[in-house]
Every structure is written in C-alpha cells, then in structure tokens.
Amino acid sequence: MSAQPAIDYLAERHAERVVSEPDWLTATRKTAMAYVAERGLPTTRYENWKYTNLRSLHRKQFTPAAAVTIDVNDVPQLGANGFHTLSFVNGQPQEIHPGSPAQLMSTVFERQPDALAGRLSALVSYESHPLAALNTAFFADGVVIEVKAGQHFDQPLLLEFVSAPAAGPALICPRVLIVLEANTRLQVIERYVGLPDSENFTNAVTEVHLASGAHLDHYRLQEATPTDTCAQLLAVHQAADSRLNTHSVDTGGKLVRNDLHTWLCGPGAEAHLSGFYMAVRTQHVDNHTVINHNAPHTTSREVYRGVLADRARAVFNGKVVVAKDAQKTDARQSNNNLILSGKAEIDTKPELEIFANDVKASHGATVGQLDDEALFYLRTRGIGERTARALLTFAFADEVLAAIEIPELRKYVEETVTRRLPDHERLAKLT
Amino acid sequence: MLSIRNLHARADDMEILKGVNLEIPAGEVHALMGPNGSGKSTLAQIIAGREDFKVTAGEVRYRDIDLLELTPEQRAHEGVFLAFQYPVEIPGVNNVYLLKAALNAQRRHRGETELDAFEFLQLVREKMQLMQMDESFLNRGVNEDFSGGEKKRNEVLQMTILEPTLAVLDETDSGLDIDALKVVANGVNSLRDASRSMLLVTHYQRLLDYIEPDVVHVLADGKIVRSGGKELALELEERGYDWLQSGNAA
Ligand SMILES: Nc1ncnc2c1ncn2[C@@H]1O[C@H](COP(=O)(O)OP(=O)(O)O)[C@@H](O)[C@H]1O
Ligand SMILES: [Mg+2]
C-alpha cells in the first residue's frame, strides 16, 4: 500500500463514489493523498511505531469500503434503547434518527458547504499521526456532532462502525467531528465491531473541540473480529475549564493501534483518560497517548490497565508534555499490566517532558502476574483454581471498568470481558 | 478427626517442620502455642494446602482422607477451614461475592442446592449480627482497607457461614481489643460441637479464657515439645518458652 499504484487505485475507486464535495475538502484531500503517496504507511523506523509493525497490511490490496448488506441481528446488540444510535456498515451510513445530535457529513457539505472549512482536520498533524492522512484522503461519509450553547442531550450518542466481510479486504475510514460549545455536555460511544471472517482495515479519526466549560464523556469500545486491523486517532482541543473523560476498551482486533492526543489550552481544563485492553492468542494492541498541558492550572489523570495471555503483545506509551507557562499543572499517570502467560509481552513507557518549574507530575508502570497469596486465599474458601484466576483477573480489569458511568455500557463491557476469561460460566452465575 | 504423623516440611532450603505429631479427636479444641518462627503458621498452611511448602516425610489424615493429596479447594469442600494470620486484601472482589461463591462451591460439592438470593442474605445477616459487623462490609473489596481487627472478624464471619468440620485459626486473637476478642470467641464458640474440631494458634492465654481448650501443645523449632491441659497455657504465660526448649535440647 505504500506504493503509488496502490494509492492511485484507491483514489480512482474513491473518486467514482464521491460525487460532489466542497473545494476546500478536495484540496485538503489532495494534500493528504500526496502525503500518503510520498510516505506510505508508517514503518517501525518511526519512533512512535517502533513496536507496531503494519507490514501485514502492505501485502493486501485494499479497496475503499463499498456497500454491503448485512443482517443487523448478526451484530451483537449493545442492548440500548436509551441511546441515540447511528450505524455505519463498512463506512456506509445507515438510517439516522430524528432528534439525534449527529448529522452526516455529506448532509452538512450539501447544505452548508463551508461550515466545516478550517475545522475539519484542524487538529491533525500527519507528521505525528501518519494514518490520519490516509483517513483524510479516503474517508467516505462521516459524522458531525455539534452541541450549541444551551442544548441538552440526556441520552448518550452511540456511533457504531461495523466491519463486515466484503469482496476483498476493505479500507474503512470512519470520520467524526465533535464540537461542544461553552458549558454543554455530551456522552458519545464509538463502537467498533465486526462480523466474522472480515479482513478489513478500519482507520478512524475523531476530532473534538471543547469550548470553555464543555464536558465530553468519550467511550471507545473496540470489539472487532480477530482478523481485522483497527486504528484510531482521537484528537481533542480543550479550552478553559473544559473536561474530557475518555474510556477506551479493546478486546478485539488482530492488530490495534490507538492514538489519543489532547491539548489542554485554558486554565482549569481537565483530562481523565482511562483504558483497558485485553489481548489473547496473537493479538497486538498499541495505545499511544499524548497530553499537552499548554495552560496553567490544568489537570490530567491517566489510568490504563491491560491483561495479556498466550502470545499477545501490548504497547503503552503515555507522553505528558508540560509547556513552560503551564505552571501548577497536576499530571498523574499509571499503567498496570497483568501477564497471564510467559509468552505474552508488554512494552510500557511513560514519557514526561516538563518545561515549567511549579508542577506536580507522577507516573508508574507495573507488569505482574496474579497474586499467589490472593489465589491461595480464594482456593482455601473452596473456589476452584481456574475460577479463582478468572475472578482475580476480572477484579483487576474491573478497577478501570468501574469508571464507566453509563450503567448499560458498563454491564455490556464487563460481560464482554468476562466472556473471554477461562471458566467464565461459573463467574457469570455468581454475579 | 485430624491425625498428623511425623510431618517434615521445608520451604526453599530450610527445614521448618521436623517431625510434628498431633492428634485432634472429633469435638475437641486444641491450642497450639510456641515462639515466633517455630513453624505454627507453616503447619496451619500445610493443613489448608499451601503448595509453597514441600512435605518431605509424614502424613496428614483428616477423617479417612489423605489430606496432602487434595487441592486447597477440595479440602475446603471437605470441611477444612483456615482463618489466616494475615488475611489477604483482594480489591475488586466483593466480600459478599466471595461468601456466596465459597458457600455455593461447598454446597455444589455436597450435592446440595445452592441458596437463593434471599436465603443467602438472611444467613449472612444473621452471622454478621453475631460478629457485630456492619452490613456495609458486604460490598467492600475482600479485606480491602479493613483494620486488623476487622480482618480477623471477617475471617470468623466466613467460618461461621461455611461451618467447617476442621477449623484452624492462626493467631485470630492477635491485635484484638478485649471487646473484639469476646466477639471473635463468641463466633468460634457458636460452632463448637461434638462433630467439629479446632486448632487455635495463639500466643495468649487470654483467648483461652473465652475458648477453653481441651489440650494445649507447644511447638518449638518445628516439633511439638510439650502437650498438656489448659493449665499448661497458664504456666507458659508465667514462664515463657525457654524452659521447654532448653529442656528439650538437653
Ligand atoms: N514461604 C517461606 N519460605 C521460606 N521460609 C519460610 C516461608 N514461610 C515461613 N518461613 C520460615 O519458616 C519459619 C517458620 O515460620 P512460621 O511458620 O511463619 O512461624 P510461626 O507462625 O510459628 O511464627 C520462619 O523461620 C520463617 O521465616
Ligand atoms: Mg505465624
């Protein structure tokens, strides 16, 4: 895919489908396409891609995702009538319901061609996030979520991106833009889910602008099939007193790469990042986060936990940058990993770059196994070894999952994680 | 009920138990005393099934079972219970969840039906009252941020719910004030009957004021060096252990 012919092929297929677009977007896409043509996909020679190798993608001839018809009943339901839901299947939007805070990008381009000019892609640097160029060049339709000052949406918005088997491997580029005006609040769930036997590459970009006092709860739930590749960039700009809560859960996918980058640009801004990843067999999950404290009195909390079994591999890289003027920054980060097999591997690396002098910053990373004392204690109470292991593993995970504030979602995620534990039938009976 | 013969055990390169002999008939309560490091907790943990210790000789029989052949969970199902000297904190596992899991595992093993939610809660409430524990403990992580005394009470709570046939209590009295001691003793005494045996590991005579033992043993340097009636505990309180050890060495 790094070669020009592959790009030309993608571009032609893309052009056949996109009928009309504002000129500014065509120009933006051209720049992105030129970047991809020149640089291709990131390789392990890039500092931020040292441990994640996209080589397996090069061998595949990806086609821009085309419409496929699926039976929605094949997608495990996130049992939520209380959500505003908008689904995409291989990049194609399904029905959009009235009253939703979401609009399709194609609709916005049609009605107000210039509404998103200067906004879309404003937070994306291809140098830092090369895959975002691929998304910008080829995304088909996307979602715009705008909450105007004074608007309220009590129900969470669920964006579902389904990856389904297509004629060949499909490149799916979900694109989301979220703009919260001053003092508004929204809960958004992005769910990446797949049907068996797909071999697609979902490469998503979500940009978020939080005005002063705005509050976004962002949930990212990735449960793709074990043959899919998934990447996402979540880029957030935060004004004064805004609050970002992110919850990232990865249980699926073959090769997964998440980039989360937030800029705290006004005093009082806070970012609370929590993440959980569980990888088994040969799954590979990479989380790269960057928090830029660009203003004084800003706060960040980051807690990521991972469970790795078999030959799975995970990467955690958490970077915190405190600018010279960002005095009184308070930044804490932790990454804890539970390794269930001698062959699983984790590369965890905190990076602190502090240019201010009056700052509280801490980080800690652990890699460990199940606590033998706890295991023995449970067994002396009559709980079988496998069940005890599952119970302790779940307890480890649940310390992050408990931060999920939407009850149905928390339940769903806990069940998803439980199903992947040995002896889970017995655990489920106890809850 | 419990019959330990010539038990030798080691951890790493160190021999800890050097030929322990101990018989506890059904219905009896025995106290096990002895200096720090003499091997009391090692013995207690071997009875419960700890695999860190290697048994190099001897046997442990419980009823007609070779206990050393069983996993810790199988021993629990057979009615063996250990109240830990240092109960383990398990954040993320609810206390009530553990109680339910433990009780149901035991009932399944015995071919009994599992208690429904209502029956279970009733039982737990009753026992918590006995142990004078607040119900808020139920939804906290197992022993998580419990005080020393609360952890000990929680061990006895589990015991009163599981109703073991053989209970080993490892320094359950240590660190308790006199009121808590009475509560714990009360919980233990509530289980005393002709079909149950208990081994109380303790340093203090005062526990034995509330739970009267049938026999007192002294473990020193991996061996039982003296056994006697409850008056032996009083003598130890006065004279310490030195006279026994030197007597033994001579
Ligand atoms: N897991 C272990 N590995 C190595 N040595 C141990 C272990 N557990 C206990 N010991 C040693 O065995 C001896 C007896 O310990 P313990 O049974 O805890 O004594 P007590 O309970 O009588 O105070 C001590 O010297 C202790 O350090
Ligand atoms: Mg001890």
Short mmCIF file of C-alpha atoms in Angstrom, two decimals, chain A residues 371-388 391-396 398-399 426-431, chain B residues 45 48-51 71-73 76-77 81-84 87-88 90-93 97-98 100-102 105 108 114 142-143 155 158:
data_model
loop_
_atom_site.label_atom_id
_atom_site.label_comp_id
_atom_site.label_asym_id
_atom_site.label_seq_id
_atom_site.Cartn_x
_atom_site.Cartn_y
_atom_site.Cartn_z
CA ASP A 371 -1.13 -12.56 43.27
CA ASP A 372 -0.33 -16.04 44.66
CA GLU A 373 -1.47 -15.09 48.15
CA ALA A 374 -4.87 -13.99 46.86
CA LEU A 375 -5.15 -17.11 44.72
CA PHE A 376 -4.43 -19.36 47.71
CA TYR A 377 -6.84 -17.43 49.90
CA LEU A 378 -9.69 -17.88 47.41
CA ARG A 379 -8.90 -21.56 46.95
CA THR A 380 -9.00 -22.18 50.70
CA ARG A 381 -12.54 -20.82 50.52
CA GLY A 382 -13.47 -23.56 48.08
CA ILE A 383 -13.16 -21.64 44.85
CA GLY A 384 -11.52 -23.75 42.14
CA GLU A 385 -8.20 -22.63 40.76
CA ARG A 386 -9.43 -21.68 37.30
CA THR A 387 -12.39 -19.79 38.69
CA ALA A 388 -10.15 -18.06 41.21
CA LEU A 391 -12.11 -13.87 39.38
CA LEU A 392 -8.81 -12.14 40.15
CA THR A 393 -8.29 -11.23 36.51
CA PHE A 394 -11.76 -9.77 36.32
CA ALA A 395 -11.19 -7.85 39.56
CA PHE A 396 -8.03 -6.37 38.09
CA ASP A 398 -12.92 -4.02 36.83
CA GLU A 399 -10.93 -1.43 38.69
CA ARG A 426 -19.13 -20.13 36.72
CA LEU A 427 -18.33 -16.45 37.25
CA ALA A 428 -21.45 -15.31 35.46
CA LYS A 429 -23.58 -17.42 37.77
CA LEU A 430 -22.26 -15.57 40.75
CA THR A 431 -22.97 -12.03 39.63
CA GLN B 45 -0.97 -23.50 55.89
CA ALA B 48 -5.01 -25.81 54.22
CA GLY B 49 -2.99 -26.89 51.18
CA ARG B 50 -0.33 -24.27 50.60
CA GLU B 51 1.98 -25.50 47.88
CA THR B 71 -6.07 -29.30 46.39
CA PRO B 72 -6.87 -26.40 48.73
CA GLU B 73 -10.36 -26.08 47.22
CA ALA B 76 -12.41 -26.63 51.74
CA HIS B 77 -15.20 -28.71 50.21
CA PHE B 81 -11.08 -24.01 57.06
CA LEU B 82 -8.11 -21.78 57.78
CA ALA B 83 -8.51 -18.37 59.37
CA PHE B 84 -5.38 -16.62 58.12
CA PRO B 87 -5.94 -12.21 55.75
CA VAL B 88 -5.31 -11.19 52.15
CA ILE B 90 -8.38 -8.60 47.33
CA PRO B 91 -9.52 -5.32 45.81
CA GLY B 92 -12.21 -5.70 43.19
CA VAL B 93 -13.69 -8.89 44.63
CA TYR B 97 -19.43 -12.23 46.27
CA LEU B 98 -16.71 -14.27 47.93
CA LYS B 100 -21.61 -16.60 48.09
CA ALA B 101 -19.03 -18.23 45.82
CA ALA B 102 -17.48 -20.07 48.76
CA ALA B 105 -18.97 -24.18 45.81
CA ARG B 108 -22.44 -28.00 44.96
CA GLU B 114 -27.44 -23.50 46.04
CA VAL B 142 -12.40 -8.57 50.43
CA ASN B 143 -10.45 -7.24 53.42
CA GLU B 155 -12.29 -14.49 58.88
CA GLN B 158 -16.61 -16.65 56.81
#
